[in-house]
Every structure is written in C-alpha cells, then in structure tokens.
PDB file of C-alpha atoms in Angstrom:
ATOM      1  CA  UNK A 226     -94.944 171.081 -20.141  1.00 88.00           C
ATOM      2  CA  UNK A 227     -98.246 171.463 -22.029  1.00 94.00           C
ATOM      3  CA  UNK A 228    -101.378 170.475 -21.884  1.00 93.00           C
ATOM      4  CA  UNK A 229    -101.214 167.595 -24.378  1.00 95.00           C
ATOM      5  CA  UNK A 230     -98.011 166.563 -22.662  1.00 95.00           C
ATOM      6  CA  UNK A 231     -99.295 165.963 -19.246  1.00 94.00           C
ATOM      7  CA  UNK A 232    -102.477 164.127 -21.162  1.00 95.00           C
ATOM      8  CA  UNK A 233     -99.355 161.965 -23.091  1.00 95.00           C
ATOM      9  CA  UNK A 234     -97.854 160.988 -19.844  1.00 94.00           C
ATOM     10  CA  UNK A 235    -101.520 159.968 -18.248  1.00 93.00           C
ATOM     11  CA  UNK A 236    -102.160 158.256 -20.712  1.00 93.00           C
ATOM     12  CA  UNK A 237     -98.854 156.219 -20.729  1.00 94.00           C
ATOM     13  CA  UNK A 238     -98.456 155.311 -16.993  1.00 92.00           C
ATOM     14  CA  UNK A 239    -102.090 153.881 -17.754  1.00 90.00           C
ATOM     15  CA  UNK A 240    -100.818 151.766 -19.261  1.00 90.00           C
ATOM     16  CA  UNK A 241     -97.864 150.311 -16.739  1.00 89.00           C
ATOM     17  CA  UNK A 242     -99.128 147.576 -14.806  1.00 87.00           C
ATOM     18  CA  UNK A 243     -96.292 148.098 -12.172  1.00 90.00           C
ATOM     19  CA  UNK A 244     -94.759 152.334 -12.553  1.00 92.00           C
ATOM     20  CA  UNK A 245     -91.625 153.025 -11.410  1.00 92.00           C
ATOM     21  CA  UNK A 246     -90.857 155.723  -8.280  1.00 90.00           C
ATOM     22  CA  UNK A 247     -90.018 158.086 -11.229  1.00 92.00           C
ATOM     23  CA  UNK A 248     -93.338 156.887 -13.741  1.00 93.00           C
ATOM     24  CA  UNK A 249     -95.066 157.940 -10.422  1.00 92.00           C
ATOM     25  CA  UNK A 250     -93.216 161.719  -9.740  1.00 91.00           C
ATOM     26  CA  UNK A 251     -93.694 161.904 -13.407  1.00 93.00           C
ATOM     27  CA  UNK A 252     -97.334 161.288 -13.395  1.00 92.00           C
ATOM     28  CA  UNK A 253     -98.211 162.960 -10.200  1.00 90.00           C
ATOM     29  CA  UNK A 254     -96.490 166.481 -11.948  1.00 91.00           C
ATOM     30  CA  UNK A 255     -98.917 166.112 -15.304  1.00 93.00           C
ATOM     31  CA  UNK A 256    -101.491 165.835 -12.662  1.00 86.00           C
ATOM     32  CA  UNK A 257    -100.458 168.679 -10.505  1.00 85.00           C
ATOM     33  CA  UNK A 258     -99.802 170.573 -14.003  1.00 90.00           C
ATOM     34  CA  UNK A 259    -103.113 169.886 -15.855  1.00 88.00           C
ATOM     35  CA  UNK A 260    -104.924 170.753 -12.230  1.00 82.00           C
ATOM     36  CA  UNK A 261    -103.057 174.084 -12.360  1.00 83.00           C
ATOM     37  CA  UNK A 262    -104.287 175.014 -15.969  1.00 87.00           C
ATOM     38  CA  UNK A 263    -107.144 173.504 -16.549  1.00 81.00           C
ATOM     39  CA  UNK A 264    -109.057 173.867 -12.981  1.00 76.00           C
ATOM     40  CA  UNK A 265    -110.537 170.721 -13.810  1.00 71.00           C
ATOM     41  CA  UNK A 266    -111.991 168.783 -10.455  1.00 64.00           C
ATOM     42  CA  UNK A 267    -111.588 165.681 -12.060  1.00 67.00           C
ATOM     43  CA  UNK A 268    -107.315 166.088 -12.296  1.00 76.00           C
ATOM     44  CA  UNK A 269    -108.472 166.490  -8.443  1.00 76.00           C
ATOM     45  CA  UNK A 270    -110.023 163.424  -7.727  1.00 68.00           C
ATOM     46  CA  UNK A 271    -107.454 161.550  -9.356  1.00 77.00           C
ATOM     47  CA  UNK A 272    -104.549 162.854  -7.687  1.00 80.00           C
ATOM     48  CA  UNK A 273    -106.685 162.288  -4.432  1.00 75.00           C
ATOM     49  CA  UNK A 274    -106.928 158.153  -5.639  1.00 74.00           C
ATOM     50  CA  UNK A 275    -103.669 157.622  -6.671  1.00 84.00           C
ATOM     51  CA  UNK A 276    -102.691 159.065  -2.834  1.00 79.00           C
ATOM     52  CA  UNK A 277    -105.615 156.917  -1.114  1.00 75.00           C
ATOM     53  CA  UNK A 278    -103.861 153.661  -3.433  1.00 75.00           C
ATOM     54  CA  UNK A 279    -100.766 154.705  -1.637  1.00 80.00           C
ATOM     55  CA  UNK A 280    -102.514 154.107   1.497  1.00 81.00           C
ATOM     56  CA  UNK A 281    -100.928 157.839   2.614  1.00 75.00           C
ATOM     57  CA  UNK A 282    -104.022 158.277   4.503  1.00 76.00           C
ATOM     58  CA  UNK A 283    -102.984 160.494   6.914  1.00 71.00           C
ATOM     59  CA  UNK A 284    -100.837 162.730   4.921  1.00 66.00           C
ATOM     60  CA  UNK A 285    -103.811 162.742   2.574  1.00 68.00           C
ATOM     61  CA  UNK A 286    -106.416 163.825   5.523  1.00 70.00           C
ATOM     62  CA  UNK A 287    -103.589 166.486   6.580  1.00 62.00           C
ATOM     63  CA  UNK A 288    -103.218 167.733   3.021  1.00 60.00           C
ATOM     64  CA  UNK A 289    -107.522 167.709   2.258  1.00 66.00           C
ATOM     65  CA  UNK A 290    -107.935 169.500   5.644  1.00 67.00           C
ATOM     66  CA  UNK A 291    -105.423 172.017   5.331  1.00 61.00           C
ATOM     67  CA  UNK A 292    -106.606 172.674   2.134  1.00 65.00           C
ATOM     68  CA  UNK A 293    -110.401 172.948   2.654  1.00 69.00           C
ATOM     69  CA  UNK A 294    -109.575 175.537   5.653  1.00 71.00           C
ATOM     70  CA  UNK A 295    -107.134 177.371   3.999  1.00 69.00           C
ATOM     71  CA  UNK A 296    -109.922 177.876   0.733  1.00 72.00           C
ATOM     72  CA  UNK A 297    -112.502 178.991   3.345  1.00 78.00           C
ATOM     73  CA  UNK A 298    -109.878 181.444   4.425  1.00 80.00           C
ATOM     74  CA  UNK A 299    -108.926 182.699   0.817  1.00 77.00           C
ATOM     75  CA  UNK A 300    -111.274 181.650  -1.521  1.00 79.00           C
ATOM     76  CA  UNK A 301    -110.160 181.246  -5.431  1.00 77.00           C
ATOM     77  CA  UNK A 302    -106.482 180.293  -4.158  1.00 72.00           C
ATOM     78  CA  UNK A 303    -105.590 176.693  -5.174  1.00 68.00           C
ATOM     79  CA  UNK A 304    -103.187 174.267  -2.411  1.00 66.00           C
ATOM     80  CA  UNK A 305    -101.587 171.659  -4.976  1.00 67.00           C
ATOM     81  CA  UNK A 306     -98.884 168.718  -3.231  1.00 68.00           C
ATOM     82  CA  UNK A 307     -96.079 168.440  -5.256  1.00 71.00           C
ATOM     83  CA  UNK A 308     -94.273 164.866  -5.029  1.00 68.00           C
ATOM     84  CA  UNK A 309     -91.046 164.653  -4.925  1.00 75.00           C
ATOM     85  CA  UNK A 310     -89.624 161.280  -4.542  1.00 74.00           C
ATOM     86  CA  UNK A 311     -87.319 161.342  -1.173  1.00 73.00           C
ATOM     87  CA  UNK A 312     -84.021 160.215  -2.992  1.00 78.00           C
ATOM     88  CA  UNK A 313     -84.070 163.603  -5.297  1.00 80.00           C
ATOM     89  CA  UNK A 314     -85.999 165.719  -2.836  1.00 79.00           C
ATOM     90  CA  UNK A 315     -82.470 167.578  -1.725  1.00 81.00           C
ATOM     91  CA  UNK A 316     -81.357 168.090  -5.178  1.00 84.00           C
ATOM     92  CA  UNK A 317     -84.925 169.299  -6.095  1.00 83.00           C
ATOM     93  CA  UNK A 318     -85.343 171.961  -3.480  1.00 84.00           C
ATOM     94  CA  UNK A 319     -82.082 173.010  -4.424  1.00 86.00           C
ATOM     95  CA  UNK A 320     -82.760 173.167  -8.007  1.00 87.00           C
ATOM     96  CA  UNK A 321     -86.111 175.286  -7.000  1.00 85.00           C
ATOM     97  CA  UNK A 322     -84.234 177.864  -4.768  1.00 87.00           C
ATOM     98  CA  UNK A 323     -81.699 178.178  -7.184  1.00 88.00           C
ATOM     99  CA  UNK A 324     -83.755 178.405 -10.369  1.00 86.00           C
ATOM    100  CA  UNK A 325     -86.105 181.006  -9.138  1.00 85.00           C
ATOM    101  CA  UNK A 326     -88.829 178.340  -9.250  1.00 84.00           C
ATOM    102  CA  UNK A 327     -89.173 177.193  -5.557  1.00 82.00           C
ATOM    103  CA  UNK A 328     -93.117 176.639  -4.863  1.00 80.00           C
ATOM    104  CA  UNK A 329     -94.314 179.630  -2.068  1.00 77.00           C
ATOM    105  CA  UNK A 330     -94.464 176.356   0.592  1.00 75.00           C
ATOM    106  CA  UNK A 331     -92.087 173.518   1.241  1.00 75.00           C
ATOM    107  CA  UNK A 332     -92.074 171.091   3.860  1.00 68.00           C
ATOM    108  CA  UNK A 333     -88.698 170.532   5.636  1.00 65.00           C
ATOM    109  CA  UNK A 334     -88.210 167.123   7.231  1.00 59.00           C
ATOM    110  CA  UNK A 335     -90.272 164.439   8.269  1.00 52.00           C
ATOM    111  CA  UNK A 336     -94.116 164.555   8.951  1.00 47.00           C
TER     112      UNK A 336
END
C-alpha cells in the first residue's frame, strides 16, 4: 500500500453511507498504514472515533491505556490495533505466521 492509496480508500468509505465489515477492515488498515508512515496524530484521532462510533468503549479504554503506559515505558515506540474482522481472523493469523509478516503482538481469544 502507499500513501496515496490509503488516502484513496479514506476518501472512498467517506463516501458510503452504510460500509460493509470488509469497507471497515479495509479502512481501518489505510488508517493503521498512513499512522505508521506518516506519524500524523490526526490518522490517530480518527482511528480513535471510528472505535468510540463502534461503541467498543472498553476495548478502546484497554487499548488507550495500554498504550499510554507502555509509551511512558519506551518512549518513540508506536502501539497500533490492527482489525481483523472475526470471520477471517484464523485465516489472517495464519497468513501472518506463515508469510513472515505476523505483527510482534496478537491477541488469542476472546477479551
């Protein structure tokens, strides 16, 4: 993915008045993507809505928490939440481990 891709696919699924689970993973990644390149606090923010819209309030207060301590801990190191839609999450993990490509953290089972 590039930059201008991830901007392409913002830019589209503002324009869906009702996304699809995959619209969503899709969108979430550019955001997770353009947060990873660019740095940019405002990719942040809007990752950090579209969870609050959710209404994943607790997973989001686990995730900002976590993240907050673990940057007093080791400062300059970025936390980003990948999400993977549960009906591909097997195959995905899978995919990762075999690829070479699994993120350093994944969360096995529920909650």
């Amino acid at each position: 993915m590039t930059i201008f891709e991830a901007k392409k696919i913002l830019r589209h699924f503002y324009d869906l008045s009702n996304p699809t689970e995959e619209e969503e993973f899709l969108y979430t990644e550019a955001l997770q993507f353009l947060i990873a390149e660019t740095k940019d606090s405002d990719y942040m923010v809007e990752l950090g809505a579209f969870y609050y819209d959710k209404r994943e309030f607790d997973l989001a207060l686990k995730y900002y928490e976590m993240a907050a301590e673990y940057g007093k801990l080791h400062p300059g190191v970025i936390l980003l939440q990948d999400a993977i839609p549960e009906s591909t999450y097997g195959q995905w993990v899978s995919t990762q481990l075999m690829g070479g490509t699994a993120p350093d953290i994944l969360q096995v089972g529920g909650q």
